[in-house]
mmCIF file of C-alpha atoms and ligand atoms in Angstrom:
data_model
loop_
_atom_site.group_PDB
_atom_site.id
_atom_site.type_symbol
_atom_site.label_atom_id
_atom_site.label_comp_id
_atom_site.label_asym_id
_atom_site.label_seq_id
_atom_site.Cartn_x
_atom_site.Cartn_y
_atom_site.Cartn_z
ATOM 1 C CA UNK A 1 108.369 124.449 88.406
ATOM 2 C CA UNK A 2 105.634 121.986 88.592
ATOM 3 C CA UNK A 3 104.344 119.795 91.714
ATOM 4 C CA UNK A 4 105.329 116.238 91.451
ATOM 5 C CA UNK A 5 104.246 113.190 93.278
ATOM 6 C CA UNK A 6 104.762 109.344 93.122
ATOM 7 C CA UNK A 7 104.933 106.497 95.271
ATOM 8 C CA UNK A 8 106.439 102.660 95.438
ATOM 9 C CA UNK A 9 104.594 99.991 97.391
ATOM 10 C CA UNK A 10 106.732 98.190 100.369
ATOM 11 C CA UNK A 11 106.139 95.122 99.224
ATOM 12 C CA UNK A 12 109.846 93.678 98.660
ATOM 13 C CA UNK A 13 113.191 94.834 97.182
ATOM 14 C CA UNK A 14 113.015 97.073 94.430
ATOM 15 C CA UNK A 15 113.737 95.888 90.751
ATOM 16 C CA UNK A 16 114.943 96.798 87.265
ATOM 17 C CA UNK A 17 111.074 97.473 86.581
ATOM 18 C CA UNK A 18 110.978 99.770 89.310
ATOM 19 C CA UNK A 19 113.843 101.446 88.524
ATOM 20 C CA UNK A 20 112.933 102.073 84.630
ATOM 21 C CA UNK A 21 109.216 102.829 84.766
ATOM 22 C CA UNK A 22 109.393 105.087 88.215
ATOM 23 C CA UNK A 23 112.711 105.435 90.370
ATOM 24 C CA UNK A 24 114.604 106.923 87.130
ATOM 25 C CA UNK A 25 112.543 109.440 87.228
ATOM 26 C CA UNK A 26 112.076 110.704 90.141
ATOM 27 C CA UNK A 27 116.024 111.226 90.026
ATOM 28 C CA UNK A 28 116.035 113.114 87.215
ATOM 29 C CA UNK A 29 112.367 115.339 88.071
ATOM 30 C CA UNK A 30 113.833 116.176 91.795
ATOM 31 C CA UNK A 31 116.654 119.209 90.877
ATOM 32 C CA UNK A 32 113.991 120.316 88.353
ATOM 33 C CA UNK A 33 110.601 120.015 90.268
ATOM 34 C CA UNK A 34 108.789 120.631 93.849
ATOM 35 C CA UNK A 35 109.070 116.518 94.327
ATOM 36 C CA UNK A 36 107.217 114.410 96.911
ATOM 37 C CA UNK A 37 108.163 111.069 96.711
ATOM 38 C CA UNK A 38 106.693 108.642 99.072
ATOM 39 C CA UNK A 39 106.305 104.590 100.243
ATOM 40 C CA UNK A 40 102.835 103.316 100.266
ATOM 41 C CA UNK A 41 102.565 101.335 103.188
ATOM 42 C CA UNK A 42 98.958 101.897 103.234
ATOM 43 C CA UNK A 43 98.252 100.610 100.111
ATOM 44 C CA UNK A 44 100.315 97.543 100.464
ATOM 45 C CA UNK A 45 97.991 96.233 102.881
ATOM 46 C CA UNK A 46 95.134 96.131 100.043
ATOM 47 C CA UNK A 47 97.209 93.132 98.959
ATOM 48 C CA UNK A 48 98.880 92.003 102.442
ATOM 49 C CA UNK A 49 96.545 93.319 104.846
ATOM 50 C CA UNK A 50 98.073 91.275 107.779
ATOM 51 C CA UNK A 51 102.057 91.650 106.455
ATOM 52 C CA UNK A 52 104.768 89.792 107.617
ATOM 53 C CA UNK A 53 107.530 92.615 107.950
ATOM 54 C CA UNK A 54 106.110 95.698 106.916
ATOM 55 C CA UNK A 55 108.394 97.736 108.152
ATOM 56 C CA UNK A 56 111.197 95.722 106.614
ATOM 57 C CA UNK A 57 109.735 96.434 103.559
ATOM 58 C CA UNK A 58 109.478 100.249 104.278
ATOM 59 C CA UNK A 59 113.154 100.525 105.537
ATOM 60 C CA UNK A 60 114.183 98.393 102.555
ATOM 61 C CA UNK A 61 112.185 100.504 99.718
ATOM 62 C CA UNK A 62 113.638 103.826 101.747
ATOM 63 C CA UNK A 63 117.115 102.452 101.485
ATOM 64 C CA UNK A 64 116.653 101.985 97.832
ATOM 65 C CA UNK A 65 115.441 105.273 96.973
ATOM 66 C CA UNK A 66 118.086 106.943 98.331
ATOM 67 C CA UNK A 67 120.533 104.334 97.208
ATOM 68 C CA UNK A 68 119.386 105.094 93.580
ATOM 69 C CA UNK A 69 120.097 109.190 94.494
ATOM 70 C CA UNK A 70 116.881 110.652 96.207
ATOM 71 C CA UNK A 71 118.391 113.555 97.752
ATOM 72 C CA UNK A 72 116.268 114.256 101.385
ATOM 73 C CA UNK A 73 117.189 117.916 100.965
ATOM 74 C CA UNK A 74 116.117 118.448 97.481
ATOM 75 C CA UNK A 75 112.421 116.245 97.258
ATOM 76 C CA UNK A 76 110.273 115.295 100.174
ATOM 77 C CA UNK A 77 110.609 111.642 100.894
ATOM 78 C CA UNK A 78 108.445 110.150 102.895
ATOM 79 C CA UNK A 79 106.229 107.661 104.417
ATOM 80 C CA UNK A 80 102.230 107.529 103.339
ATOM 81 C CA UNK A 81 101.368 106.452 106.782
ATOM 82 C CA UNK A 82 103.139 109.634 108.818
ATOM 83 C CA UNK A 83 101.027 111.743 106.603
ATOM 84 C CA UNK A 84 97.481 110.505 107.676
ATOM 85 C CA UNK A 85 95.598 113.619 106.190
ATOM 86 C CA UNK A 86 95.709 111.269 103.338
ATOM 87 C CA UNK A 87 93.424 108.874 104.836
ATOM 88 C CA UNK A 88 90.727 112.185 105.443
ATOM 89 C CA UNK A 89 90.913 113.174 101.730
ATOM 90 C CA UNK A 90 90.422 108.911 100.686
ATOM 91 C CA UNK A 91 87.178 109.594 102.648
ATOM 92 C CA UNK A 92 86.094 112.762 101.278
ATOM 93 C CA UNK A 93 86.972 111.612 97.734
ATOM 94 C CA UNK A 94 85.536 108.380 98.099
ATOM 95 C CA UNK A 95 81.721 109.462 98.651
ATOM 96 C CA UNK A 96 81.531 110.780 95.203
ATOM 97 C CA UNK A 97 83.761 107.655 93.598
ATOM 98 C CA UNK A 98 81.072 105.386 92.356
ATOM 99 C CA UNK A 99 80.957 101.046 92.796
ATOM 100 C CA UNK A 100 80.597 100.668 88.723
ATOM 101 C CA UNK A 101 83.615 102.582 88.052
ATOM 102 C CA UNK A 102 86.046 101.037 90.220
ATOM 103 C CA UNK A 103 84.441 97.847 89.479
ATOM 104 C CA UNK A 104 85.702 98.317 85.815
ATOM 105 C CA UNK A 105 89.414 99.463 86.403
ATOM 106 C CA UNK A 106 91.828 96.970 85.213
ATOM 107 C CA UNK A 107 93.819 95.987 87.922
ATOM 108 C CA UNK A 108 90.686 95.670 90.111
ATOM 109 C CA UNK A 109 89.723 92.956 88.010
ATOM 110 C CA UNK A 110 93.131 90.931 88.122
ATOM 111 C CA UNK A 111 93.380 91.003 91.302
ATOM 112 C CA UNK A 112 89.760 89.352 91.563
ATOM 113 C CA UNK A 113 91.310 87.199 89.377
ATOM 114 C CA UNK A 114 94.624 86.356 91.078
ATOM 115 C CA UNK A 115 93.079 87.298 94.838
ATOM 116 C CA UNK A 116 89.524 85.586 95.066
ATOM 117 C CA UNK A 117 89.758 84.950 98.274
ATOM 118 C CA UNK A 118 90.895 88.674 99.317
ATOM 119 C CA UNK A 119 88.575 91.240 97.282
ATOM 120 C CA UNK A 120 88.827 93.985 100.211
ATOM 121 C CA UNK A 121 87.403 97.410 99.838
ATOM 122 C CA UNK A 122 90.955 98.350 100.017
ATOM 123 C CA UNK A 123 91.222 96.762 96.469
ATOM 124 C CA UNK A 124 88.381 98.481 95.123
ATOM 125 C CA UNK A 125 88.896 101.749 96.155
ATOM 126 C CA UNK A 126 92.925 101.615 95.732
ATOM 127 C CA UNK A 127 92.568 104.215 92.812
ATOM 128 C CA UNK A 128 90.682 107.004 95.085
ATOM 129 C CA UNK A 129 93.494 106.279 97.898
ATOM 130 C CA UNK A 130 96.117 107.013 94.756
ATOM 131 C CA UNK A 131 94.131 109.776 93.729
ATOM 132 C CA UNK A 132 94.413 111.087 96.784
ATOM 133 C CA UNK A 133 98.229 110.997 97.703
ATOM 134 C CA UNK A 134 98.378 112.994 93.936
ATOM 135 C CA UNK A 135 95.901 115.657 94.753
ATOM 136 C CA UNK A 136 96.550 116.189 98.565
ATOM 137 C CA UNK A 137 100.180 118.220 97.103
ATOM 138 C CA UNK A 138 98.060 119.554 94.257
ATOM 139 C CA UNK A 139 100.640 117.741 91.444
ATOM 140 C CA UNK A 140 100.216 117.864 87.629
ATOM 141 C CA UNK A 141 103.192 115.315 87.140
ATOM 142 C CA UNK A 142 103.518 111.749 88.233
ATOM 143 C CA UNK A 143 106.554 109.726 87.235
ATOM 144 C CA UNK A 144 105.040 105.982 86.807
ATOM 145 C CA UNK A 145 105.337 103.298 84.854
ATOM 146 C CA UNK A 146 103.095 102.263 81.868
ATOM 147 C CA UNK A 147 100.845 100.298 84.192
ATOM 148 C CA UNK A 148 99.851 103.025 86.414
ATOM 149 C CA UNK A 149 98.370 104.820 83.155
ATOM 150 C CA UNK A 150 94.540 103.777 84.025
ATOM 151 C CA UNK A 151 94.976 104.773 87.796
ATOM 152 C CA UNK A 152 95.948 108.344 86.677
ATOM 153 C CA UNK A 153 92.837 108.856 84.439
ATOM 154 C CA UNK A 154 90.919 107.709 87.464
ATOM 155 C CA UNK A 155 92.728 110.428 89.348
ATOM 156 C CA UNK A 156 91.612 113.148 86.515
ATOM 157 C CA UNK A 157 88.000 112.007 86.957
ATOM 158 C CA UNK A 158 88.211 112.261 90.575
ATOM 159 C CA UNK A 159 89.734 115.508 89.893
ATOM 160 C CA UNK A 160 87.102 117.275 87.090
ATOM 161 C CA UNK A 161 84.364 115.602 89.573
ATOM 162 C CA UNK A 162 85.768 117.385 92.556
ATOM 163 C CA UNK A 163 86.170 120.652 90.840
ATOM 164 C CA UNK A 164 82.860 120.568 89.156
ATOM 165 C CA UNK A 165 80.364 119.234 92.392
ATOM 166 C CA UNK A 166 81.918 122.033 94.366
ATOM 167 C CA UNK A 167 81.758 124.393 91.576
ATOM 168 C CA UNK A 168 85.810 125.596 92.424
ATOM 169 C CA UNK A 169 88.853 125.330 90.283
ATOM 170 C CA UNK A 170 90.690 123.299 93.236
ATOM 171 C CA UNK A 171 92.456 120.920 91.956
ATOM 172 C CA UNK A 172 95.016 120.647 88.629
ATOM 173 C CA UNK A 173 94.504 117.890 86.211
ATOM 174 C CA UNK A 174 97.335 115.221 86.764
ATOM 175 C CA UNK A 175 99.154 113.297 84.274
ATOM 176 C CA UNK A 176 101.582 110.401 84.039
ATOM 177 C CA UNK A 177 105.041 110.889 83.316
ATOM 178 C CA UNK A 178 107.956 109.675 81.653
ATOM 179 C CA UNK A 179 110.433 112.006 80.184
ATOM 180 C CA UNK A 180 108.751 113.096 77.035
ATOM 181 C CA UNK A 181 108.816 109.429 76.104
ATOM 182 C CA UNK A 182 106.330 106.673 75.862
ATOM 183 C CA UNK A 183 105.498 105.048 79.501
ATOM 184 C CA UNK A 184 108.004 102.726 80.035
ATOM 185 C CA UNK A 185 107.194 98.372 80.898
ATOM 186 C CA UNK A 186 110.200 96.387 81.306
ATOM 187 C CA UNK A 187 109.706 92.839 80.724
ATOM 188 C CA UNK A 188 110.123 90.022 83.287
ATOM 189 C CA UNK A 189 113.233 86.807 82.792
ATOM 190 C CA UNK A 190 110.162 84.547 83.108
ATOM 191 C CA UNK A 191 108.806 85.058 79.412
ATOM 192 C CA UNK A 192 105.922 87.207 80.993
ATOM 193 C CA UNK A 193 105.555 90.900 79.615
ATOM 194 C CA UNK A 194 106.058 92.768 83.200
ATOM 195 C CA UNK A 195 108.712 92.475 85.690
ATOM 196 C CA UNK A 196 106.817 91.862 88.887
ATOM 197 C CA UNK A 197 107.576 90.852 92.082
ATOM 198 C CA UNK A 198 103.786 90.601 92.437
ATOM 199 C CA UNK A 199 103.552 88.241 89.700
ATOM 200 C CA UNK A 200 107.018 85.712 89.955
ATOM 201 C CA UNK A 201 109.894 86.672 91.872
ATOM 202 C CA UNK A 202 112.147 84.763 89.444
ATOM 203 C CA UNK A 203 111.194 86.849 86.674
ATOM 204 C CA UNK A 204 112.795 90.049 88.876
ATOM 205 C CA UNK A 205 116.088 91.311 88.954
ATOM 206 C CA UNK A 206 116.171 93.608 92.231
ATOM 207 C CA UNK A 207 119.065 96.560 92.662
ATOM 208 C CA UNK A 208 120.127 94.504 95.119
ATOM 209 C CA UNK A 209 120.933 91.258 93.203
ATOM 210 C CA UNK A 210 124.983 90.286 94.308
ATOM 211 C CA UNK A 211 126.787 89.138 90.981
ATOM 212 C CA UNK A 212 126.257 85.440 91.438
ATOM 213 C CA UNK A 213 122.473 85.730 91.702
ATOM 214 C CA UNK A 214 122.334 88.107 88.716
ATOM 215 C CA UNK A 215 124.618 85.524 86.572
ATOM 216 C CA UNK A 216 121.786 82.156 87.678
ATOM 217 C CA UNK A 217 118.540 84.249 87.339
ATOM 218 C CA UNK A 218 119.768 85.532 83.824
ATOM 219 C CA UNK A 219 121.377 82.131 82.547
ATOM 220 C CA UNK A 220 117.429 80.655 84.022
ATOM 221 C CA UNK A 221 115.920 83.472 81.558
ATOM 222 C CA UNK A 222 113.164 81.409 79.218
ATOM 223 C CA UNK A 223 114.666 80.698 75.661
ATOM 224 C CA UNK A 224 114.074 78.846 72.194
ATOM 225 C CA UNK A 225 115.990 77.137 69.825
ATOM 226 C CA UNK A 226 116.615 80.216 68.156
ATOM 227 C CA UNK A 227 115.477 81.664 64.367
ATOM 228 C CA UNK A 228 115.261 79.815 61.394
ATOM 229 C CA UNK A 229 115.229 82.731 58.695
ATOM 230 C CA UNK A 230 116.746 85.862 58.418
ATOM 231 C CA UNK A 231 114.675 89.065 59.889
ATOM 232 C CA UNK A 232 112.213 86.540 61.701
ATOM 233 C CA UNK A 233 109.748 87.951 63.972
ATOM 234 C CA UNK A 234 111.179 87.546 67.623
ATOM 235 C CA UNK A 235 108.561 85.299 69.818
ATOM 236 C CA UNK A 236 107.838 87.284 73.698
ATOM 237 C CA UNK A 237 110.572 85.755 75.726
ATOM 238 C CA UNK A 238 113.102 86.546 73.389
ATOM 239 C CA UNK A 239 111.927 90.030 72.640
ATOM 240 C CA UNK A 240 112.005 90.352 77.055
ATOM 241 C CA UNK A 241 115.922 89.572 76.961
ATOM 242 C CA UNK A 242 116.618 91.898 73.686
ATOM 243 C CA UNK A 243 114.187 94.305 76.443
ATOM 244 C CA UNK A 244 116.462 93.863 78.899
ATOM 245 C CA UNK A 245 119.584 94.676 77.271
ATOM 246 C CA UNK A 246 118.331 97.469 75.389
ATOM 247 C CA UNK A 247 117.691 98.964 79.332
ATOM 248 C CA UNK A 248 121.082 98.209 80.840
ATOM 249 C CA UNK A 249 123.742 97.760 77.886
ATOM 250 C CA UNK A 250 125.141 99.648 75.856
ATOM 251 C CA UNK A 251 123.733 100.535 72.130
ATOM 252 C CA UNK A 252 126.855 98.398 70.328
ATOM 253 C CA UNK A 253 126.054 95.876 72.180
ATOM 254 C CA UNK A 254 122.740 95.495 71.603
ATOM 255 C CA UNK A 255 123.478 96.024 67.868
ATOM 256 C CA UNK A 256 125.689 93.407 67.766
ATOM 257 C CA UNK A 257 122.792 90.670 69.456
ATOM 258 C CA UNK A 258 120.104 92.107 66.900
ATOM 259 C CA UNK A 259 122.585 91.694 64.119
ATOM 260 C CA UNK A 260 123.415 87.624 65.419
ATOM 261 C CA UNK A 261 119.759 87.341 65.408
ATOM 262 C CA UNK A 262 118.726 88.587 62.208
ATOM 263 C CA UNK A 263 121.338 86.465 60.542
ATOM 264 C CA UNK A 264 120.597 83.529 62.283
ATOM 265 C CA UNK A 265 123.525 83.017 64.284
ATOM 266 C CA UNK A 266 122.864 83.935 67.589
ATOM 267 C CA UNK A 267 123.817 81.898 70.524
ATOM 268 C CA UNK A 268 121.552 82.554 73.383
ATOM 269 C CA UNK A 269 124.085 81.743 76.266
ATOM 270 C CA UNK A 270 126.412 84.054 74.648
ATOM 271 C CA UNK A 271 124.018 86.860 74.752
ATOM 272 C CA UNK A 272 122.715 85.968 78.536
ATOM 273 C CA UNK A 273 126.444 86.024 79.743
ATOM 274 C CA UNK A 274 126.841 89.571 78.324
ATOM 275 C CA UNK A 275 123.415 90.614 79.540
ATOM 276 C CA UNK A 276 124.623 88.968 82.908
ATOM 277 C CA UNK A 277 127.721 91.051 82.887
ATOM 278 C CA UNK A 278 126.021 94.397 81.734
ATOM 279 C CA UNK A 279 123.305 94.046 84.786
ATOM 280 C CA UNK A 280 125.855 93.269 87.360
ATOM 281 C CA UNK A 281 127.816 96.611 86.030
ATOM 282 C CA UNK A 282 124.325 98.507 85.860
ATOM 283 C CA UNK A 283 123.535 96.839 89.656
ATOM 284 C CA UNK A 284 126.833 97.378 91.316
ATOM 285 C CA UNK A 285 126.916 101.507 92.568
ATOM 286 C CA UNK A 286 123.157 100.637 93.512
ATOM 287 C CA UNK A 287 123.916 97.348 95.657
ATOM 288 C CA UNK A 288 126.905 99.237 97.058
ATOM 289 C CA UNK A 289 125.151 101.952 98.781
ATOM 290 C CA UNK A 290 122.173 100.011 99.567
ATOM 291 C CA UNK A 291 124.804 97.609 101.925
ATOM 292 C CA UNK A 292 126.333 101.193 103.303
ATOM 293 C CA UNK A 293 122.911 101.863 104.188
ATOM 294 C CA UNK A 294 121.395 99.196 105.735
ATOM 295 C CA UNK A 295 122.823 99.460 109.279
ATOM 296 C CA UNK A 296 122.657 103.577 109.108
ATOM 297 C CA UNK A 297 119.286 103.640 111.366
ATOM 298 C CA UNK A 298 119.956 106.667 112.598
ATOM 299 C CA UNK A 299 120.581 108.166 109.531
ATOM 300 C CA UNK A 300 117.596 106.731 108.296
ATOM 301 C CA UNK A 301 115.151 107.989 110.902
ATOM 302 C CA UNK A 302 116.039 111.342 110.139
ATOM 303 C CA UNK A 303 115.136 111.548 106.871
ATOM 304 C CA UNK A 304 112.140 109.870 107.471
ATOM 305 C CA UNK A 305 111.071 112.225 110.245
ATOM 306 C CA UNK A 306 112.214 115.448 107.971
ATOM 307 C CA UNK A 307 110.386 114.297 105.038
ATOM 308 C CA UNK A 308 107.068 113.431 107.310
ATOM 309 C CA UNK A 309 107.250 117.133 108.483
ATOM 310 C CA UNK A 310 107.577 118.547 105.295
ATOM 311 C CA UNK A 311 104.818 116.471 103.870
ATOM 312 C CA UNK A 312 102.176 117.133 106.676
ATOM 313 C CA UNK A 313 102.778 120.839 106.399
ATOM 314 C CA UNK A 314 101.219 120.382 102.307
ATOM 315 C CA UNK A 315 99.069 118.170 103.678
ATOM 316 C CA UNK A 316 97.593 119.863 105.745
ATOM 317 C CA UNK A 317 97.029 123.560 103.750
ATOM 318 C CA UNK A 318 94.926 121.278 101.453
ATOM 319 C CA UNK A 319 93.096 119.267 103.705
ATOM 320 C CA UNK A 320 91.978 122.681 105.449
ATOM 321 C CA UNK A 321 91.114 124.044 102.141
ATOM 322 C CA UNK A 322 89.078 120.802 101.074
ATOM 323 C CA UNK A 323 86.919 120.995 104.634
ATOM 324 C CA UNK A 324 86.167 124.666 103.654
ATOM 325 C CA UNK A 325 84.672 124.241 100.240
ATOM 326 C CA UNK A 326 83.118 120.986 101.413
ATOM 327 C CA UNK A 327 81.754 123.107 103.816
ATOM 328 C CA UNK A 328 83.203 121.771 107.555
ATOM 329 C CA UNK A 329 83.236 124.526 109.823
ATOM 330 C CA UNK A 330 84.188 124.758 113.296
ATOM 331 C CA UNK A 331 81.441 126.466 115.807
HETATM 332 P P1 ADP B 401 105.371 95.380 91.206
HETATM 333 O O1 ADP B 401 104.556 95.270 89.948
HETATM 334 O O2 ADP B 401 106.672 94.708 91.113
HETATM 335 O O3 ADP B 401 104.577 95.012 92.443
HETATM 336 P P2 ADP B 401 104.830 98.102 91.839
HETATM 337 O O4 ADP B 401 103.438 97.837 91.400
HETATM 338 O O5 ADP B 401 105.070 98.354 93.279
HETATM 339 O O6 ADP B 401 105.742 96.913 91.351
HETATM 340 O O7 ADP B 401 105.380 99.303 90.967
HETATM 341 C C1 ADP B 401 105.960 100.489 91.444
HETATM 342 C C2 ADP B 401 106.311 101.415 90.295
HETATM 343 O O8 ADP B 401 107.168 100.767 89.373
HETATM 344 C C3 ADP B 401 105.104 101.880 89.461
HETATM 345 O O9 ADP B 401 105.312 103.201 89.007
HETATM 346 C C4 ADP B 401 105.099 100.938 88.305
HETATM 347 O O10 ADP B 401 104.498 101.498 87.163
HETATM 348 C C5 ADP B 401 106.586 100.720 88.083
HETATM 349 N N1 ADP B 401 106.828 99.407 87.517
HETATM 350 C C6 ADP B 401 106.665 98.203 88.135
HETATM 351 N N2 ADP B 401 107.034 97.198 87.310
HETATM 352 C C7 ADP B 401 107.436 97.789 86.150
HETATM 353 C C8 ADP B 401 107.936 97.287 84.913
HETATM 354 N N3 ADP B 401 108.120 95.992 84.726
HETATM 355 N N4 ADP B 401 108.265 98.176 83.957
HETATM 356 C C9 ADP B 401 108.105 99.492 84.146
HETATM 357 N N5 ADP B 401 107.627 100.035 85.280
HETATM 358 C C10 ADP B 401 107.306 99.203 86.285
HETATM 359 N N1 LIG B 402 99.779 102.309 92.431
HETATM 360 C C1 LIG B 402 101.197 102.513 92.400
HETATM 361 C C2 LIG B 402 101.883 101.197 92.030
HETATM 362 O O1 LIG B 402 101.370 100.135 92.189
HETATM 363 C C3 LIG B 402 101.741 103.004 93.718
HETATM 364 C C4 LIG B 402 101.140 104.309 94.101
HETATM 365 C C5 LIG B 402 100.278 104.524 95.127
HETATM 366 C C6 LIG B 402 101.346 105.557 93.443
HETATM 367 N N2 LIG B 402 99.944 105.842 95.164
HETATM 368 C C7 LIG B 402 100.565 106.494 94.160
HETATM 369 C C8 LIG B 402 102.105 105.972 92.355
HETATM 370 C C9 LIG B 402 100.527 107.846 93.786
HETATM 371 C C10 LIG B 402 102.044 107.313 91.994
HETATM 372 C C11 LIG B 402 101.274 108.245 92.706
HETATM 373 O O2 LIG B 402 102.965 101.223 91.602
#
């Protein structure tokens, strides 16, 4: 039994992306791991530092977890701002996390990109505040999406440099997880290669998507005319909706789409109706128990308040270890 740890950002609804890349998988590690599975409220503000609803977002990315089969009882679920020995680790790791390093981490430099007017030192030193909600439970495994892959070798640095300045053996080594398998990226509707609801809210499809809205966002899915010779190489949008369907449908059917396109008789409305049809099917237990949710506040609070508890209590054994070999003591 290994220690396990991963985290969503409340940032909106949770989609497909979500749902391959992380949320599957924290399912399937809970029966077999120790599993603390949390909403990063915190680190939403690196992007939304004055949010509109934050704690809309937090009930809503709560609702979906355990919508999608989180069981309270089995994993810790909880909420990264009830646990604020976080926030004392951040510090600690942060004064031997150096400017040129963060500076060079990939998403760091989109969001300079896509942000210019919002370069916080949130942003910069999001990977030592991720590194830090991994270490503070002591986890080797971290169910994520292909993405996240640069963030967790940021969190082994952190980790080696920890272990090495303080001459201990603290710390374990994280790494991402996906099953055995590659790291998973599922593709947005837009044409773009990741569904985001950072990026374009059209290109999402979120668990919570009613029938009618899956049916328009699919039939708006980019498209082209189609292939001209047999075995042609698909172009991006059209390998995103092949992408798709592999995800949600079944094998046959997805056989049957490859084989109309290889021959050159594919029709892509016909394929985006059965896509539509296979989502809504994939969507519906989700979007049912999300609604049965919703109004259960009470039901809600508890778990949140049971999971905080549970998640302080690891917290705080490591943060009282970490002040030791620092070398905090009390007079
Ligand atoms: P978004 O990109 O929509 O803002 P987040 O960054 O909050 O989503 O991602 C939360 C989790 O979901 C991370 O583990 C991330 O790797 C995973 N994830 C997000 N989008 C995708 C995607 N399109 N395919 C696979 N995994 C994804
Ligand atoms: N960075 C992750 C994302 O954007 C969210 C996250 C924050 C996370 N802390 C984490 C994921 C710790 C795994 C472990 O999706």
């Amino acid at each position: 039994m290994e220690t396990v740890v991963s985290g969503i950002r409340p940032t909106g609804e949770l989609h497909l992306g979500n749902y391959f890349g992380a949320l599957r998988n924290f399912i399937k590690m809970q029966h077999e791991h120790n599993c603390y599975f949390f909403i990063a409220d915190y680190h939403s503000l690196t992007t939304h530092p004055t949010p509109h609803d934050l704690h809309g977002h937090v009930k809503s990315v709560l609702i979906n977890y355990l919508a999608a089969g989180l069981d309270p009882e089995v994993s810790t679920i909880y909420i990264q701002s009830d646990m604020p020995q976080v926030a004392e680790l951040y510090l600690l790791l942060n004064m031997n996390a150096y400017i040129g390093e963060l500076e060079r981490v990939a998403s760091f430099k989109e969001k300079i990109r896509t942000q210019p007017n919002n370069v916080n030192a949130g942003l910069l030193t999001y990977p030592t505040l991720m590194a830090a909600d991994i270490i503070i439970h002591r986890a080797t495994k971290v169910p994520v999406g292909k993405d996240q892959g640069q963030h967790l070798e940021m969190t082994r640095t952190f980790v080696n440099r920890f272990n090495r300045l303080y001459n201990v053996e603290y710390f374990p080594e994280p790494v991402a997880y996906n099953f055995g398998e590659d790291l998973i990226k599922i593709p947005g509707l837009d044409g773009s290669t990741k569904m985001s609801k950072s990026d374009n809210e059209n290109s999402c499809i979120y668990l919570s998507d009613s029938p009618e809205l899956i049916r328009k966002k699919v039939m708006r899915a980019v498209t082209d005319q189609g292939p001209t010779e047999p075995m042609q190489a698909k172009p991006q949008p059209i390998i995103n909706i092949f992408d798709i369907m592999a995800a949600v449908s079944p094998k046959e059917t997805l056989e049957h789409f490859e084989g109309l396109y290889n021959t050159c008789q594919i029709r892509y409305g016909d394929m985006k109706k059965q896509l539509a049809e296979d989502v809504i099917v994939f969507n519906a237990p989700f979007r049912e128990k999300i609604q049965e949710l919703s109004s259960n506040n009470d039901y809600l609070r508890k778990v949140a308040k049971h999971g905080a508890e549970k998640a302080v209590e690891s917290a705080s054994k490591t943060i009282k270890e970490v002040r030791e070999i620092i070398g905090f003591k009390s007079f």
